[in-house]
Amino acid sequence: MSNLVSFDGRVVIIGFGSLGPGVLPLLLRHFNLDASRVTIITAEERGHDIADKYGVTFINDPLTPENYRDRLIPLLKKGDFLLNVSVDVSSLALIELAWDVGAFYLDTCIEPWAGGYTDPGLSPSQRTNYALREAALKLKAAGKQPTAIITNGANPGLVSFFTKQALLDIARDTGMETTVPASRQQWAELAQKLGVKVIHVAERDTQVSATQPKQRGEFVNTWSIDGFVGEGCQPSELGWGSHENHFPADGRRHDFGSDCAIYLMRPGASTMVRTWTPTEGAFQGFLITHNESISIADYFTLKDGDTLRYRPTVHYAYHPCDAAVLSLHELAGKTWRQQPKQRLMMNEISAGVDELGVLLMGHAKGAYWYGSQLSIAQARELCPHNNATSLQVTATILAGMVWALENPERGLTEPDEMDFQRCLEIARPYLGPVLGVYSDWTPLERREELFPEDLDHGDPWQFKNFRVV
Amino acid sequence: MSNLVSFDGRVVIIGFGSLGPGVLPLLLRHFNLDASRVTIITAEERGHDIADKYGVTFINDPLTPENYRDRLIPLLKKGDFLLNVSVDVSSLALIELAWDVGAFYLDTCIEPWAGGYTDPGLSPSQRTNYALREAALKLKAAGKQPTAIITNGANPGLVSFFTKQALLDIARDTGMETTVPASRQQWAELAQKLGVKVIHVAERDTQVSATQPKQRGEFVNTWSIDGFVGEGCQPSELGWGSHENHFPADGRRHDFGSDCAIYLMRPGASTMVRTWTPTEGAFQGFLITHNESISIADYFTLKDGDTLRYRPTVHYAYHPCDAAVLSLHELAGKTWRQQPKQRLMMNEISAGVDELGVLLMGHAKGAYWYGSQLSIAQARELCPHNNATSLQVTATILAGMVWALENPERGLTEPDEMDFQRCLEIARPYLGPVLGVYSDWTPLERREELFPEDLDHGDPWQFKNFRVV
């Protein structure tokens, strides 16, 4: 697989932290892209050596609300591509700028300007991904072009493609005849017909360093520490399914938008849920807010007028690498003041797999996990400057950029609206084993052996049964 | 410091796991004890090489309720010493046997026979340390001799001595004139007069291996894994202070005994509290049940008839080594089924300190931590076959055994009733820096910056303010 798409424009990459260095070789490899057509604008020196190695222009000049137009407009013309893999640079501001100059745009989240995730002047509702997404959807309504893709990393992003493939697999394996649905309505009807009540993004990252244990006062992770701390301090959020009978005591609804998701009055980094992946089996993960929890729930919503007919509960259940679990524990102990040191694990990783997939539950076969089990060893073979976690993201960025160029007039687009088969086709060579596994696990397994608990034994798939804290 | 006490009896050591190998050289060093007078009875081959090295008899023959009398009675005569550092061998059974033959006894907890901590046939109340202690106190009432010391390790044990020294320090530093109290009543009056509302056993273990990270399916700890999992699965317990105004929703009182402590309807290994130590600063620790939470609370209770006049809240707030934090997280994810592998960290520890002390709060100077900051490096210099954690225990075992021989007719005794100055004098050379530090930390520090919480702002020292989950 070499050149994937015809592209003779320029690429401007905003941010060069955990993702930029990993996506750069993929773009050079698959876009017939001369290094002279790539510019990096970032906020620190990290990665300068990598940019130099590839002969790419590297500008260390942090973008702010005041300077971003002056900096970027000279670098972009119609048909160029603006790729935002930064933290602290507003997605919505960049999308409007891209449209103004006629450039394509892609992002792996919906990023606010610096401080947006933890501004105590904002209400918890205003600090949610739900609010960020609603703001993006307003922009979508303007109908501007060319294609601008938001939230297209591994998750959010790849997991939306996995969800659709998983639904087709379950239909096949339960003997339900179906063609590939052609609309959002048809997809939601398929999910409803299959009886899917809950969708977890169930991820267990086992990447570990045998030489550099986490130190005191150090946040260690396999991807952006600033990104993870930011989302970890946002309110916990989940798409709220139509089967749920127990609204959480600390749950809140928004007073604007589609009402497809709720938030909890606590940070996701201190909220835990039970989940399952094929290699790990049962485990507890963090219910960190993520855009896919909202967009997937919204995408699969069926309504009769204003009456909700069907929606799955959708949320993240994330076991980051062990060093990150310890980092979150320390962060909570310091009342969410970030550690003075941070370390993005890359070369020092000695072993491990990022097992990332979607766990669809409630259907006739119980639970079905579909996803990628990419090891650090395989990631290193496939593409330099990546670990397993980043390659799952950068491969999806590649897929999204190709799809955008192939579909130039789709305006603001979420992964749920893209061609999941084409995107999986592009990303898959970089994802390691991609597979589906059924399980009879439920969150009621082995409960109440030592202490009684407040459970709903009538329906294992109620959120209260998954929730730990 | 060489020979500490005149002793010409035999020592029988039950168990040779995390503590036995560490205490053996201390006994040989300070008791003028010939190796031929020591016998080890244990339930596995671990440590056989160490016993051989010292020329000590090593018997791998697990004790059970059926065989323990036959095995032990031939080995013990009047004046000998029975030291129980096992798991799964009943303390109370051994104490009665020791009294029957006239032997001294010492233990670092109150151990039930195998399965006692997690027998689903017992009620949560019956699985508490409160219940185990009440059973021991019944034995005490029989008034038999010689001295039999229970719960005399680092904690429980050493921390009771630290608490008394800390009270005297606070009295001195707040200008309160006092002599060393001579009775339980006087000690409790001193604590009340000082205004001590809460006592944490605040421990941060930073011991870490730079070569052997925790593996999946492996429980790693700096002391007995079976012991830790056992107590971690017991109900969370705390001495319940007279200043507490908010009884926990999941709290329960016992319907027997002194009523000095309560338990929570959840395992301590999933219950967390905020606390503070000098090196770590603020952190979150596990509210694991421990005997000292109950015995210290009981010891410092003042009553007018049946009316409670004063009692501090007392509990553990334990941050085990990082690998153990991860192990607990994994254990919870597996619904408290213990991992197939376990590893007691010893030679592979590359750095770290066990910072173990008592944090007395609510007095005129706010919070005062008093304890030991023993590093792995210093522990290795001081005594072979120990890490920092075990040496804090084995040094206290040594102190307790000396005290027992010096005070042979005290019957069943808790550390709170022993001479804390004599015991600290013996243990201190093995504890590294022992020091006291004041702090203005309270559990209300930096709270509610991102989310409102249910707090009592009128009294920072309420348990609800400390509790995380």
Short mmCIF file of N, CA and C in Angstrom, two decimals, chain A residues 91-189:
data_model
loop_
_atom_site.label_atom_id
_atom_site.label_comp_id
_atom_site.label_asym_id
_atom_site.label_seq_id
_atom_site.Cartn_x
_atom_site.Cartn_y
_atom_site.Cartn_z
N SER A 91 -10.58 23.77 17.89
CA SER A 91 -11.02 23.12 16.64
C SER A 91 -11.96 24.01 15.86
N LEU A 92 -12.92 24.60 16.55
CA LEU A 92 -13.93 25.37 15.82
C LEU A 92 -13.32 26.59 15.14
N ALA A 93 -12.37 27.23 15.84
CA ALA A 93 -11.71 28.38 15.22
C ALA A 93 -10.96 27.96 13.97
N LEU A 94 -10.28 26.82 14.04
CA LEU A 94 -9.50 26.37 12.88
C LEU A 94 -10.41 25.92 11.74
N ILE A 95 -11.54 25.31 12.08
CA ILE A 95 -12.45 24.86 11.02
C ILE A 95 -12.97 26.07 10.24
N GLU A 96 -13.36 27.10 10.94
CA GLU A 96 -13.86 28.30 10.24
C GLU A 96 -12.77 28.91 9.36
N LEU A 97 -11.56 28.91 9.89
CA LEU A 97 -10.44 29.42 9.10
C LEU A 97 -10.22 28.56 7.86
N ALA A 98 -10.27 27.24 8.05
CA ALA A 98 -10.06 26.34 6.91
C ALA A 98 -11.11 26.59 5.84
N TRP A 99 -12.35 26.71 6.27
CA TRP A 99 -13.41 26.99 5.30
C TRP A 99 -13.17 28.33 4.60
N ASP A 100 -12.72 29.30 5.38
CA ASP A 100 -12.48 30.62 4.77
C ASP A 100 -11.49 30.54 3.61
N VAL A 101 -10.47 29.67 3.76
CA VAL A 101 -9.46 29.59 2.71
C VAL A 101 -9.68 28.41 1.76
N GLY A 102 -10.71 27.60 2.06
CA GLY A 102 -10.99 26.46 1.19
C GLY A 102 -10.14 25.24 1.45
N ALA A 103 -9.61 25.13 2.67
CA ALA A 103 -8.77 23.98 3.02
C ALA A 103 -9.59 22.89 3.70
N PHE A 104 -9.14 21.67 3.53
CA PHE A 104 -9.71 20.55 4.28
C PHE A 104 -9.24 20.63 5.73
N TYR A 105 -9.98 19.95 6.60
CA TYR A 105 -9.64 19.99 8.02
C TYR A 105 -9.89 18.61 8.63
N LEU A 106 -9.02 18.22 9.57
CA LEU A 106 -9.26 17.01 10.35
C LEU A 106 -8.71 17.20 11.75
N ASP A 107 -9.43 16.60 12.70
CA ASP A 107 -9.12 16.73 14.11
C ASP A 107 -9.37 15.38 14.77
N THR A 108 -8.75 15.13 15.90
CA THR A 108 -9.02 13.87 16.62
C THR A 108 -9.93 14.07 17.82
N CYS A 109 -10.35 15.32 18.04
CA CYS A 109 -11.30 15.59 19.13
C CYS A 109 -12.02 16.88 18.76
N ILE A 110 -12.65 17.53 19.72
CA ILE A 110 -13.11 18.91 19.51
C ILE A 110 -12.44 19.71 20.61
N GLU A 111 -11.34 20.34 20.24
CA GLU A 111 -10.48 20.95 21.25
C GLU A 111 -10.90 22.39 21.51
N PRO A 112 -10.98 22.79 22.78
CA PRO A 112 -11.20 24.21 23.07
C PRO A 112 -9.85 24.94 23.17
N TRP A 113 -9.88 26.24 23.20
CA TRP A 113 -8.66 26.97 23.52
C TRP A 113 -8.19 26.58 24.94
N ALA A 114 -6.97 26.93 25.26
CA ALA A 114 -6.36 26.51 26.54
C ALA A 114 -7.27 26.81 27.72
N GLY A 115 -7.38 25.81 28.62
CA GLY A 115 -8.14 26.01 29.85
C GLY A 115 -9.60 25.67 29.74
N GLY A 116 -10.08 25.40 28.52
CA GLY A 116 -11.51 25.18 28.32
C GLY A 116 -12.07 23.98 29.05
N TYR A 117 -11.23 22.96 29.25
CA TYR A 117 -11.73 21.75 29.92
C TYR A 117 -11.88 21.94 31.43
N THR A 118 -11.11 22.87 32.00
CA THR A 118 -11.07 22.97 33.46
C THR A 118 -11.27 24.40 33.94
N ASP A 119 -11.97 25.22 33.14
CA ASP A 119 -12.23 26.60 33.54
C ASP A 119 -13.30 26.61 34.63
N PRO A 120 -12.91 26.96 35.87
CA PRO A 120 -13.91 26.93 36.94
C PRO A 120 -14.99 27.99 36.75
N GLY A 121 -14.77 28.92 35.82
CA GLY A 121 -15.80 29.90 35.52
C GLY A 121 -16.94 29.34 34.67
N LEU A 122 -16.70 28.15 34.10
CA LEU A 122 -17.75 27.49 33.32
C LEU A 122 -18.49 26.51 34.22
N SER A 123 -19.76 26.30 33.93
CA SER A 123 -20.52 25.29 34.66
C SER A 123 -20.05 23.91 34.22
N PRO A 124 -20.27 22.87 35.05
CA PRO A 124 -19.93 21.52 34.60
C PRO A 124 -20.56 21.19 33.25
N SER A 125 -21.80 21.58 33.04
CA SER A 125 -22.45 21.31 31.75
C SER A 125 -21.68 21.95 30.60
N GLN A 126 -21.19 23.17 30.82
CA GLN A 126 -20.45 23.87 29.76
C GLN A 126 -19.07 23.27 29.52
N ARG A 127 -18.57 22.51 30.48
CA ARG A 127 -17.24 21.90 30.33
C ARG A 127 -17.29 20.51 29.72
N THR A 128 -18.47 20.09 29.28
CA THR A 128 -18.61 18.72 28.75
C THR A 128 -18.24 18.65 27.28
N ASN A 129 -18.00 17.42 26.81
CA ASN A 129 -17.86 17.19 25.38
C ASN A 129 -19.20 17.35 24.66
N TYR A 130 -20.27 17.10 25.40
CA TYR A 130 -21.61 17.34 24.84
C TYR A 130 -21.72 18.79 24.39
N ALA A 131 -21.29 19.71 25.23
CA ALA A 131 -21.38 21.14 24.89
C ALA A 131 -20.45 21.47 23.72
N LEU A 132 -19.25 20.90 23.72
CA LEU A 132 -18.33 21.14 22.61
C LEU A 132 -18.92 20.62 21.31
N ARG A 133 -19.54 19.45 21.38
CA ARG A 133 -20.13 18.87 20.17
C ARG A 133 -21.32 19.68 19.68
N GLU A 134 -22.15 20.14 20.61
CA GLU A 134 -23.30 20.96 20.19
C GLU A 134 -22.82 22.22 19.47
N ALA A 135 -21.72 22.80 19.96
CA ALA A 135 -21.16 23.98 19.30
C ALA A 135 -20.68 23.62 17.90
N ALA A 136 -20.08 22.44 17.76
CA ALA A 136 -19.63 22.00 16.44
C ALA A 136 -20.81 21.76 15.50
N LEU A 137 -21.88 21.18 16.05
CA LEU A 137 -23.04 20.90 15.21
C LEU A 137 -23.69 22.18 14.69
N LYS A 138 -23.61 23.24 15.50
CA LYS A 138 -24.12 24.53 15.02
C LYS A 138 -23.33 25.00 13.80
N LEU A 139 -22.03 24.78 13.88
CA LEU A 139 -21.16 25.14 12.76
C LEU A 139 -21.54 24.31 11.53
N LYS A 140 -21.84 23.04 11.78
CA LYS A 140 -22.23 22.14 10.68
C LYS A 140 -23.45 22.69 9.94
N ALA A 141 -24.36 23.24 10.72
CA ALA A 141 -25.61 23.72 10.13
C ALA A 141 -25.37 24.82 9.10
N ALA A 142 -24.23 25.50 9.21
CA ALA A 142 -23.92 26.56 8.24
C ALA A 142 -23.68 26.00 6.84
N GLY A 143 -23.35 24.69 6.77
CA GLY A 143 -23.25 24.02 5.48
C GLY A 143 -22.03 24.40 4.64
N LYS A 144 -21.01 24.92 5.26
CA LYS A 144 -19.84 25.35 4.50
C LYS A 144 -18.98 24.17 4.04
N GLN A 145 -18.12 24.43 3.06
CA GLN A 145 -17.25 23.41 2.48
C GLN A 145 -15.80 23.88 2.50
N PRO A 146 -14.83 23.06 2.28
CA PRO A 146 -14.89 21.61 2.00
C PRO A 146 -15.06 20.78 3.28
N THR A 147 -14.83 19.50 3.12
CA THR A 147 -15.01 18.56 4.21
C THR A 147 -14.09 18.89 5.39
N ALA A 148 -14.68 18.91 6.56
CA ALA A 148 -13.93 19.13 7.79
C ALA A 148 -14.35 18.04 8.77
N ILE A 149 -13.41 17.17 9.10
CA ILE A 149 -13.75 16.01 9.94
C ILE A 149 -13.31 16.28 11.38
N ILE A 150 -14.24 16.08 12.29
CA ILE A 150 -13.89 16.23 13.71
C ILE A 150 -13.85 14.86 14.38
N THR A 151 -13.13 14.77 15.48
CA THR A 151 -13.13 13.61 16.39
C THR A 151 -12.77 12.31 15.68
N ASN A 152 -11.77 12.39 14.80
CA ASN A 152 -11.44 11.21 14.01
C ASN A 152 -10.05 10.67 14.37
N GLY A 153 -9.94 10.15 15.60
CA GLY A 153 -8.73 9.43 15.99
C GLY A 153 -9.12 7.98 16.21
N ALA A 154 -8.50 7.32 17.19
CA ALA A 154 -8.87 5.94 17.49
C ALA A 154 -10.20 5.93 18.22
N ASN A 155 -10.20 6.65 19.34
CA ASN A 155 -11.48 6.98 19.95
C ASN A 155 -11.35 8.35 20.54
N PRO A 156 -12.26 9.20 20.07
CA PRO A 156 -13.30 8.99 19.07
C PRO A 156 -12.72 8.76 17.68
N GLY A 157 -13.50 8.08 16.84
CA GLY A 157 -13.12 7.88 15.44
C GLY A 157 -13.26 6.42 15.04
N LEU A 158 -12.13 5.72 15.10
CA LEU A 158 -12.08 4.32 14.70
C LEU A 158 -13.19 3.48 15.35
N VAL A 159 -13.49 3.77 16.61
CA VAL A 159 -14.50 2.97 17.31
C VAL A 159 -15.89 3.11 16.69
N SER A 160 -16.15 4.22 16.01
CA SER A 160 -17.44 4.35 15.31
C SER A 160 -17.50 3.38 14.12
N PHE A 161 -16.33 3.21 13.47
CA PHE A 161 -16.28 2.23 12.37
C PHE A 161 -16.41 0.81 12.92
N PHE A 162 -15.71 0.54 14.01
CA PHE A 162 -15.81 -0.78 14.66
C PHE A 162 -17.26 -1.10 15.03
N THR A 163 -17.97 -0.10 15.55
CA THR A 163 -19.35 -0.33 16.00
C THR A 163 -20.22 -0.84 14.84
N LYS A 164 -20.06 -0.23 13.68
CA LYS A 164 -20.88 -0.66 12.55
C LYS A 164 -20.50 -2.06 12.09
N GLN A 165 -19.21 -2.34 12.05
CA GLN A 165 -18.80 -3.69 11.65
C GLN A 165 -19.31 -4.71 12.67
N ALA A 166 -19.26 -4.35 13.96
CA ALA A 166 -19.72 -5.27 15.01
C ALA A 166 -21.21 -5.56 14.86
N LEU A 167 -21.98 -4.55 14.52
CA LEU A 167 -23.43 -4.77 14.34
C LEU A 167 -23.67 -5.74 13.19
N LEU A 168 -22.93 -5.57 12.10
CA LEU A 168 -23.09 -6.50 10.98
C LEU A 168 -22.68 -7.91 11.36
N ASP A 169 -21.61 -8.02 12.16
CA ASP A 169 -21.16 -9.35 12.60
C ASP A 169 -22.22 -10.02 13.47
N ILE A 170 -22.79 -9.27 14.39
CA ILE A 170 -23.80 -9.85 15.28
C ILE A 170 -25.03 -10.26 14.47
N ALA A 171 -25.40 -9.44 13.51
CA ALA A 171 -26.54 -9.80 12.65
C ALA A 171 -26.24 -11.13 11.94
N ARG A 172 -25.05 -11.22 11.37
CA ARG A 172 -24.65 -12.46 10.67
C ARG A 172 -24.68 -13.65 11.64
N ASP A 173 -24.12 -13.46 12.83
CA ASP A 173 -23.96 -14.59 13.75
C ASP A 173 -25.24 -14.96 14.49
N THR A 174 -26.24 -14.09 14.44
CA THR A 174 -27.52 -14.43 15.05
C THR A 174 -28.55 -14.77 13.98
N GLY A 175 -28.08 -14.91 12.76
CA GLY A 175 -28.98 -15.36 11.69
C GLY A 175 -29.96 -14.30 11.23
N MET A 176 -29.64 -13.04 11.50
CA MET A 176 -30.54 -11.98 11.04
C MET A 176 -30.09 -11.52 9.66
N GLU A 177 -30.97 -11.62 8.69
CA GLU A 177 -30.60 -11.19 7.34
C GLU A 177 -30.58 -9.68 7.25
N THR A 178 -29.51 -9.14 6.74
CA THR A 178 -29.45 -7.69 6.60
C THR A 178 -28.47 -7.32 5.50
N THR A 179 -28.73 -6.23 4.87
CA THR A 179 -27.72 -5.62 3.99
C THR A 179 -27.05 -4.52 4.81
N VAL A 180 -26.00 -3.96 4.25
CA VAL A 180 -25.36 -2.86 4.97
C VAL A 180 -26.32 -1.67 4.96
N PRO A 181 -26.71 -1.18 6.14
CA PRO A 181 -27.66 -0.06 6.19
C PRO A 181 -27.13 1.13 5.41
N ALA A 182 -28.05 1.88 4.83
CA ALA A 182 -27.66 2.99 3.95
C ALA A 182 -27.90 4.35 4.59
N SER A 183 -28.47 4.35 5.77
CA SER A 183 -28.76 5.64 6.42
C SER A 183 -28.63 5.48 7.93
N ARG A 184 -28.53 6.62 8.56
CA ARG A 184 -28.52 6.65 10.02
C ARG A 184 -29.74 5.94 10.59
N GLN A 185 -30.89 6.24 10.05
CA GLN A 185 -32.13 5.59 10.50
C GLN A 185 -32.01 4.07 10.42
N GLN A 186 -31.50 3.59 9.29
CA GLN A 186 -31.39 2.13 9.12
C GLN A 186 -30.38 1.51 10.08
N TRP A 187 -29.28 2.23 10.34
CA TRP A 187 -28.31 1.72 11.31
C TRP A 187 -28.94 1.61 12.70
N ALA A 188 -29.65 2.66 13.08
CA ALA A 188 -30.27 2.65 14.41
C ALA A 188 -31.31 1.53 14.50
N GLU A 189 -32.02 1.32 13.42
CA GLU A 189 -33.02 0.24 13.44
C GLU A 189 -32.37 -1.14 13.56
#
